[in-house]
Amino acid sequence: MRTNLKLVDDCDKYVDLNSLYLTTIEKSLTSKNSFPYELTRVSEEVKTMIKSLYELIAASHDYPIGFIQPYILDDMPWSPKITINHQRRQVRLPEDDDEATLALSDTLNKARVNRQFAVLEGWRNELYPVTGLRSKITVERAGSALLGIVTYGVHMTAYTDGPNGIMIWVPRRSSTKSTYPSMLDNTVAGGITAGEEPFESLVREAAEEASLPEGVVRRGAKSCGTVSYFHVRDSRAGGETGLMQPEIQFVYDLKLPEDTVLKPSDDEVQEFYLWTVEEVQNALAEEKFKPNCALVLLDFFVRHSILAVENEPDYVDIVARLHRKLPFPSRPRLNHG
């Protein structure tokens, strides 16, 4: 059985790059807000792994935007327009944003054709922003984890609040999904593609996954901030393991009438359950939820006073780590020298 803090640990990994080596990160980030928080909680094996990582550099902005595992770097058929500096452990994109996008596209398309990475078997033909939510540099969604860049998503918790208290709509992911098959999820969740605003992404995903009418979502969905974490992929995610996956989720709540019934609208969701808070908490403790969805639910519990300092000994740590500072900027930053 998992405690709430262990659920956070499962999704948000402790890694402290500033304490292990000094590169471009030292110049562009404050030393107290990097990944992880406490080296004492990191094994020597993990420290060694962190030291081996390569930084992905956006040359047009001259700051790190991702972390790449050495075995990915060695196997990747890099475009000649992308520069590898082994001494500094850096992968530098072209100066021009359009050229950087093209170089990444050429690289990943060649890797896909060569079948070099299992994660690319889930090719989506969807573009993700690379240097921040409104980035001009984009990359195929399936390849984002290979580059260790920050990705963005929307997660919404739909619930009712009647005589029996709060009830939460919980979907089960399809058993055929390539990532986290058959695990429990948030009511609506999905990635934000390049050029898409978070709320518009939510409206789209709500219709696709839960058959929620656009008008219901636009009128009723409430923006509740973000949840952020630095995840390291394991076998449940599908494809290669150990890939760096920092993420920022835009969080929404939607209170629904008690007679509302949610049903899947596509093949990504197997079925929906309407559960009590206690049933959701039990499923969380039994590790039945996708790791990042567990964090979004903990955030929901905090905001609705279900989780409080009176009933959770790790309350302060949990709240802080649901909104952690990532070691990469969340929007493009120009290099002004």
GROMACS .gro file of C-alpha atoms in nm:
model
  337
    1MET     CA    1   0.000   0.000   0.000
    2ARG     CA    2   0.134   0.342  -0.099
    3THR     CA    3   0.122   0.647   0.126
    4ASN     CA    4   0.037   0.980  -0.036
    5LEU     CA    5   0.399   1.095  -0.017
    6LYS     CA    6   0.517   0.772  -0.181
    7LEU     CA    7   0.271   0.838  -0.464
    8VAL     CA    8   0.447   1.172  -0.515
    9ASP     CA    9   0.787   1.000  -0.499
   10ASP     CA   10   0.677   0.754  -0.769
   11CYS     CA   11   0.608   1.035  -1.014
   12ASP     CA   12   0.842   1.316  -0.911
   13LYS     CA   13   1.206   1.205  -0.892
   14TYR     CA   14   1.479   1.358  -0.676
   15VAL     CA   15   1.777   1.467  -0.883
   16ASP     CA   16   2.009   1.763  -0.816
   17LEU     CA   17   2.206   1.858  -1.123
   18ASN     CA   18   2.356   2.173  -0.977
   19SER     CA   19   2.517   1.971  -0.698
   20LEU     CA   20   2.660   1.717  -0.941
   21TYR     CA   21   2.805   1.918  -1.226
   22LEU     CA   22   2.806   2.281  -1.341
   23THR     CA   23   2.723   2.360  -1.702
   24THR     CA   24   2.491   2.605  -1.875
   25ILE     CA   25   2.236   2.530  -1.604
   26GLU     CA   26   2.453   2.719  -1.353
   27LYS     CA   27   2.419   3.034  -1.560
   28SER     CA   28   2.050   3.011  -1.638
   29LEU     CA   29   1.889   2.875  -1.322
   30THR     CA   30   1.894   2.949  -0.953
   31SER     CA   31   2.078   2.687  -0.752
   32LYS     CA   32   1.792   2.619  -0.514
   33ASN     CA   33   1.522   2.527  -0.763
   34SER     CA   34   1.667   2.242  -0.961
   35PHE     CA   35   1.608   1.874  -0.990
   36PRO     CA   36   1.620   1.716  -0.717
   37TYR     CA   37   1.575   1.880  -0.381
   38GLU     CA   38   1.773   1.652  -0.150
   39LEU     CA   39   2.081   1.458  -0.255
   40THR     CA   40   2.063   1.252   0.062
   41ARG     CA   41   1.760   1.078  -0.089
   42VAL     CA   42   1.943   0.987  -0.410
   43SER     CA   43   2.138   0.664  -0.450
   44GLU     CA   44   2.491   0.658  -0.587
   45GLU     CA   45   2.356   0.476  -0.891
   46VAL     CA   46   2.117   0.761  -0.963
   47LYS     CA   47   2.389   1.023  -0.907
   48THR     CA   48   2.608   0.843  -1.161
   49MET     CA   49   2.322   0.835  -1.408
   50ILE     CA   50   2.259   1.208  -1.368
   51LYS     CA   51   2.623   1.294  -1.428
   52SER     CA   52   2.608   1.100  -1.755
   53LEU     CA   53   2.314   1.296  -1.900
   54TYR     CA   54   2.357   1.526  -2.200
   55GLU     CA   55   2.190   1.867  -2.211
   56LEU     CA   56   1.979   1.956  -2.512
   57ILE     CA   57   2.055   2.321  -2.594
   58ALA     CA   58   1.835   2.560  -2.790
   59ALA     CA   59   2.110   2.753  -2.966
   60SER     CA   60   1.879   3.044  -3.051
   61HIS     CA   61   1.824   3.095  -2.677
   62ASP     CA   62   2.145   2.938  -2.540
   63TYR     CA   63   1.996   2.750  -2.248
   64PRO     CA   64   1.925   2.383  -2.170
   65ILE     CA   65   1.578   2.255  -2.258
   66GLY     CA   66   1.613   1.880  -2.206
   67PHE     CA   67   1.820   1.590  -2.071
   68ILE     CA   68   1.921   1.298  -2.294
   69GLN     CA   69   2.037   0.957  -2.178
   70PRO     CA   70   2.379   0.855  -2.322
   71TYR     CA   71   2.243   0.535  -2.476
   72ILE     CA   72   1.981   0.741  -2.661
   73LEU     CA   73   2.246   0.985  -2.777
   74ASP     CA   74   2.467   0.702  -2.909
   75ASP     CA   75   2.188   0.530  -3.102
   76MET     CA   76   2.019   0.840  -3.241
   77PRO     CA   77   2.085   0.913  -3.614
   78TRP     CA   78   2.141   1.284  -3.554
   79SER     CA   79   2.097   1.534  -3.834
   80PRO     CA   80   2.432   1.690  -3.938
   81LYS     CA   81   2.277   2.026  -3.844
   82ILE     CA   82   2.273   1.920  -3.478
   83THR     CA   83   2.606   1.958  -3.297
   84ILE     CA   84   2.726   1.709  -3.035
   85ASN     CA   85   2.987   1.826  -2.781
   86HIS     CA   86   3.098   1.525  -2.578
   87GLN     CA   87   3.335   1.724  -2.357
   88ARG     CA   88   3.057   1.957  -2.240
   89ARG     CA   89   2.795   1.681  -2.270
   90GLN     CA   90   2.570   1.898  -2.484
   91VAL     CA   91   2.350   1.851  -2.791
   92ARG     CA   92   2.305   2.187  -2.963
   93LEU     CA   93   2.023   2.265  -3.207
   94PRO     CA   94   2.067   2.504  -3.503
   95GLU     CA   95   2.038   2.877  -3.436
   96ASP     CA   96   1.730   2.924  -3.655
   97ASP     CA   97   1.410   2.791  -3.498
   98ASP     CA   98   1.274   2.657  -3.829
   99GLU     CA   99   1.603   2.480  -3.898
  100ALA     CA  100   1.598   2.337  -3.548
  101THR     CA  101   1.248   2.197  -3.607
  102LEU     CA  102   1.353   2.048  -3.940
  103ALA     CA  103   1.669   1.896  -3.791
  104LEU     CA  104   1.471   1.729  -3.513
  105SER     CA  105   1.213   1.605  -3.762
  106ASP     CA  106   1.480   1.456  -3.989
  107THR     CA  107   1.649   1.291  -3.691
  108LEU     CA  108   1.338   1.129  -3.549
  109ASN     CA  109   1.197   1.027  -3.885
  110LYS     CA  110   1.519   0.846  -3.966
  111ALA     CA  111   1.517   0.678  -3.625
  112ARG     CA  112   1.160   0.571  -3.685
  113VAL     CA  113   1.235   0.425  -4.027
  114ASN     CA  114   1.532   0.240  -3.880
  115ARG     CA  115   1.313   0.119  -3.589
  116GLN     CA  116   1.583   0.225  -3.345
  117PHE     CA  117   1.358   0.313  -3.051
  118ALA     CA  118   1.050   0.128  -2.928
  119VAL     CA  119   0.892   0.451  -2.805
  120LEU     CA  120   0.865   0.571  -3.166
  121GLU     CA  121   0.631   0.281  -3.245
  122GLY     CA  122   0.368   0.505  -3.087
  123TRP     CA  123   0.417   0.777  -3.351
  124ARG     CA  124   0.125   1.021  -3.325
  125ASN     CA  125   0.177   1.272  -3.607
  126GLU     CA  126   0.126   1.537  -3.338
  127LEU     CA  127   0.373   1.815  -3.272
  128TYR     CA  128   0.481   1.921  -2.924
  129PRO     CA  129   0.646   2.256  -2.837
  130VAL     CA  130   1.015   2.225  -2.746
  131THR     CA  131   1.132   2.544  -2.573
  132GLY     CA  132   0.816   2.631  -2.383
  133LEU     CA  133   0.441   2.623  -2.427
  134ARG     CA  134   0.446   2.876  -2.714
  135SER     CA  135   0.769   2.755  -2.869
  136LYS     CA  136   0.845   2.804  -3.238
  137ILE     CA  137   1.054   2.486  -3.226
  138THR     CA  138   0.841   2.172  -3.243
  139VAL     CA  139   0.895   1.796  -3.236
  140GLU     CA  140   0.692   1.478  -3.289
  141ARG     CA  141   0.513   1.387  -2.967
  142ALA     CA  142   0.640   1.028  -2.959
  143GLY     CA  143   1.000   1.152  -2.966
  144SER     CA  144   0.969   1.409  -2.689
  145ALA     CA  145   1.074   1.170  -2.411
  146LEU     CA  146   1.388   1.074  -2.603
  147LEU     CA  147   1.494   1.439  -2.578
  148GLY     CA  148   1.386   1.487  -2.214
  149ILE     CA  149   1.205   1.814  -2.284
  150VAL     CA  150   0.920   1.961  -2.078
  151THR     CA  151   0.582   1.853  -2.212
  152TYR     CA  152   0.245   2.006  -2.129
  153GLY     CA  153  -0.098   1.861  -2.073
  154VAL     CA  154  -0.446   1.923  -1.939
  155HIS     CA  155  -0.604   1.714  -1.661
  156MET     CA  156  -0.960   1.762  -1.542
  157THR     CA  157  -1.141   1.605  -1.248
  158ALA     CA  158  -1.516   1.582  -1.303
  159TYR     CA  159  -1.719   1.526  -0.988
  160THR     CA  160  -2.061   1.551  -0.827
  161ASP     CA  161  -2.134   1.685  -0.481
  162GLY     CA  162  -2.465   1.567  -0.338
  163PRO     CA  163  -2.608   1.421  -0.018
  164ASN     CA  164  -2.342   1.148  -0.019
  165GLY     CA  165  -2.059   1.396  -0.058
  166ILE     CA  166  -1.811   1.426  -0.343
  167MET     CA  167  -1.815   1.151  -0.606
  168ILE     CA  168  -1.540   1.144  -0.873
  169TRP     CA  169  -1.564   1.020  -1.231
  170VAL     CA  170  -1.271   0.784  -1.290
  171PRO     CA  171  -1.190   0.629  -1.630
  172ARG     CA  172  -0.997   0.310  -1.695
  173ARG     CA  173  -0.749   0.332  -1.979
  174SER     CA  174  -0.789   0.091  -2.267
  175SER     CA  175  -0.597  -0.236  -2.239
  176THR     CA  176  -0.462  -0.174  -2.591
  177LYS     CA  177  -0.296   0.160  -2.513
  178SER     CA  178   0.080   0.157  -2.558
  179THR     CA  179   0.130   0.359  -2.239
  180TYR     CA  180  -0.003   0.259  -1.897
  181PRO     CA  181  -0.264   0.014  -2.035
  182SER     CA  182  -0.565  -0.063  -1.813
  183MET     CA  183  -0.454   0.181  -1.542
  184LEU     CA  184  -0.691   0.435  -1.389
  185ASP     CA  185  -0.675   0.795  -1.512
  186ASN     CA  186  -0.813   1.141  -1.448
  187THR     CA  187  -1.159   1.212  -1.590
  188VAL     CA  188  -1.014   1.394  -1.890
  189ALA     CA  189  -0.643   1.413  -1.972
  190GLY     CA  190  -0.430   1.477  -2.277
  191GLY     CA  191  -0.127   1.648  -2.421
  192ILE     CA  192  -0.122   2.005  -2.546
  193THR     CA  193  -0.001   2.020  -2.905
  194ALA     CA  194   0.206   2.300  -3.055
  195GLY     CA  195   0.004   2.618  -3.109
  196GLU     CA  196  -0.284   2.498  -2.892
  197GLU     CA  197  -0.403   2.685  -2.584
  198PRO     CA  198  -0.462   2.474  -2.269
  199PHE     CA  199  -0.836   2.538  -2.243
  200GLU     CA  200  -0.896   2.458  -2.610
  201SER     CA  201  -0.703   2.135  -2.559
  202LEU     CA  202  -0.929   2.054  -2.264
  203VAL     CA  203  -1.245   2.113  -2.468
  204ARG     CA  204  -1.116   1.882  -2.741
  205GLU     CA  205  -1.006   1.607  -2.503
  206ALA     CA  206  -1.332   1.621  -2.304
  207ALA     CA  207  -1.535   1.555  -2.617
  208GLU     CA  208  -1.300   1.281  -2.741
  209GLU     CA  209  -1.258   1.092  -2.415
  210ALA     CA  210  -1.572   1.149  -2.208
  211SER     CA  211  -1.842   1.260  -2.456
  212LEU     CA  212  -1.872   1.589  -2.268
  213PRO     CA  213  -2.042   1.857  -2.480
  214GLU     CA  214  -1.835   2.164  -2.559
  215GLY     CA  215  -2.086   2.396  -2.396
  216VAL     CA  216  -2.076   2.204  -2.067
  217VAL     CA  217  -1.697   2.229  -2.051
  218ARG     CA  218  -1.678   2.595  -2.154
  219ARG     CA  219  -1.940   2.698  -1.899
  220GLY     CA  220  -1.840   2.476  -1.610
  221ALA     CA  221  -1.469   2.392  -1.618
  222LYS     CA  222  -1.269   2.589  -1.362
  223SER     CA  223  -0.898   2.653  -1.400
  224CYS     CA  224  -0.717   2.541  -1.083
  225GLY     CA  225  -0.353   2.612  -1.162
  226THR     CA  226  -0.086   2.359  -1.251
  227VAL     CA  227   0.079   2.043  -1.123
  228SER     CA  228   0.445   1.995  -1.215
  229TYR     CA  229   0.694   1.713  -1.161
  230PHE     CA  230   1.006   1.552  -1.302
  231HIS     CA  231   0.924   1.195  -1.401
  232VAL     CA  232   1.160   0.918  -1.510
  233ARG     CA  233   0.980   0.666  -1.728
  234ASP     CA  234   0.955   0.302  -1.626
  235SER     CA  235   0.825  -0.005  -1.810
  236ARG     CA  236   0.460   0.092  -1.758
  237ALA     CA  237   0.508   0.389  -1.994
  238GLY     CA  238   0.602   0.161  -2.283
  239GLY     CA  239   0.921   0.174  -2.486
  240GLU     CA  240   1.261   0.264  -2.344
  241THR     CA  241   1.298   0.306  -1.968
  242GLY     CA  242   1.492   0.572  -1.780
  243LEU     CA  243   1.386   0.850  -2.016
  244MET     CA  244   1.361   1.196  -1.858
  245GLN     CA  245   1.004   1.333  -1.866
  246PRO     CA  246   0.950   1.668  -1.691
  247GLU     CA  247   0.588   1.776  -1.725
  248ILE     CA  248   0.351   2.060  -1.645
  249GLN     CA  249  -0.020   1.980  -1.626
  250PHE     CA  250  -0.285   2.250  -1.641
  251VAL     CA  251  -0.549   2.142  -1.391
  252TYR     CA  252  -0.926   2.193  -1.411
  253ASP     CA  253  -1.231   2.094  -1.205
  254LEU     CA  254  -1.578   2.034  -1.346
  255LYS     CA  255  -1.875   1.995  -1.112
  256LEU     CA  256  -2.150   1.796  -1.284
  257PRO     CA  257  -2.517   1.733  -1.203
  258GLU     CA  258  -2.573   1.407  -1.020
  259ASP     CA  259  -2.771   1.258  -1.311
  260THR     CA  260  -2.482   1.303  -1.556
  261VAL     CA  261  -2.340   0.981  -1.700
  262LEU     CA  262  -1.999   0.984  -1.867
  263LYS     CA  263  -1.918   0.736  -2.141
  264PRO     CA  264  -1.613   0.681  -2.364
  265SER     CA  265  -1.616   0.851  -2.702
  266ASP     CA  266  -1.301   0.691  -2.842
  267ASP     CA  267  -1.096   0.373  -2.801
  268GLU     CA  268  -0.857   0.523  -2.542
  269VAL     CA  269  -1.098   0.475  -2.251
  270GLN     CA  270  -1.240   0.136  -2.155
  271GLU     CA  271  -1.507   0.249  -1.908
  272PHE     CA  272  -1.596   0.510  -1.644
  273TYR     CA  273  -1.669   0.465  -1.274
  274LEU     CA  274  -1.838   0.709  -1.036
  275TRP     CA  275  -1.651   0.655  -0.710
  276THR     CA  276  -1.659   0.793  -0.359
  277VAL     CA  277  -1.352   0.971  -0.227
  278GLU     CA  278  -1.274   0.665  -0.015
  279GLU     CA  279  -1.285   0.436  -0.319
  280VAL     CA  280  -1.049   0.669  -0.506
  281GLN     CA  281  -0.812   0.684  -0.207
  282ASN     CA  282  -0.807   0.305  -0.184
  283ALA     CA  283  -0.726   0.273  -0.554
  284LEU     CA  284  -0.447   0.530  -0.513
  285ALA     CA  285  -0.297   0.336  -0.223
  286GLU     CA  286  -0.307   0.020  -0.434
  287GLU     CA  287  -0.115   0.197  -0.716
  288LYS     CA  288  -0.394   0.152  -0.969
  289PHE     CA  289  -0.368   0.507  -1.104
  290LYS     CA  290  -0.126   0.630  -1.368
  291PRO     CA  291   0.153   0.805  -1.167
  292ASN     CA  292   0.088   1.161  -1.279
  293CYS     CA  293  -0.288   1.119  -1.239
  294ALA     CA  294  -0.229   1.030  -0.875
  295LEU     CA  295  -0.063   1.369  -0.827
  296VAL     CA  296  -0.354   1.552  -0.990
  297LEU     CA  297  -0.597   1.375  -0.757
  298LEU     CA  298  -0.388   1.466  -0.453
  299ASP     CA  299  -0.400   1.827  -0.570
  300PHE     CA  300  -0.780   1.797  -0.598
  301PHE     CA  301  -0.796   1.658  -0.244
  302VAL     CA  302  -0.588   1.948  -0.111
  303ARG     CA  303  -0.801   2.211  -0.283
  304HIS     CA  304  -1.125   2.054  -0.160
  305SER     CA  305  -0.996   2.013   0.198
  306ILE     CA  306  -1.012   1.634   0.175
  307LEU     CA  307  -0.638   1.620   0.238
  308ALA     CA  308  -0.531   1.851   0.521
  309VAL     CA  309  -0.256   1.894   0.774
  310GLU     CA  310  -0.484   1.740   1.036
  311ASN     CA  311  -0.509   1.406   0.852
  312GLU     CA  312  -0.186   1.389   0.647
  313PRO     CA  313   0.151   1.390   0.828
  314ASP     CA  314   0.338   1.471   0.504
  315TYR     CA  315   0.098   1.750   0.403
  316VAL     CA  316   0.358   2.027   0.367
  317ASP     CA  317   0.597   1.815   0.158
  318ILE     CA  318   0.315   1.691  -0.064
  319VAL     CA  319   0.178   2.038  -0.135
  320ALA     CA  320   0.524   2.175  -0.215
  321ARG     CA  321   0.613   1.892  -0.448
  322LEU     CA  322   0.291   1.906  -0.645
  323HIS     CA  323   0.415   2.241  -0.776
  324ARG     CA  324   0.787   2.191  -0.812
  325LYS     CA  325   1.022   2.418  -1.003
  326LEU     CA  326   1.154   2.246  -1.314
  327PRO     CA  327   1.513   2.301  -1.435
  328PHE     CA  328   1.395   2.428  -1.773
  329PRO     CA  329   1.206   2.746  -1.864
  330SER     CA  330   0.833   2.712  -1.931
  331ARG     CA  331   0.839   2.967  -2.211
  332PRO     CA  332   1.095   3.064  -2.476
  333ARG     CA  333   1.362   3.304  -2.348
  334LEU     CA  334   1.570   3.502  -2.594
  335ASN     CA  335   1.945   3.518  -2.547
  336HIS     CA  336   2.031   3.883  -2.501
  337GLY     CA  337   2.394   3.811  -2.434
   0.00000   0.00000   0.00000
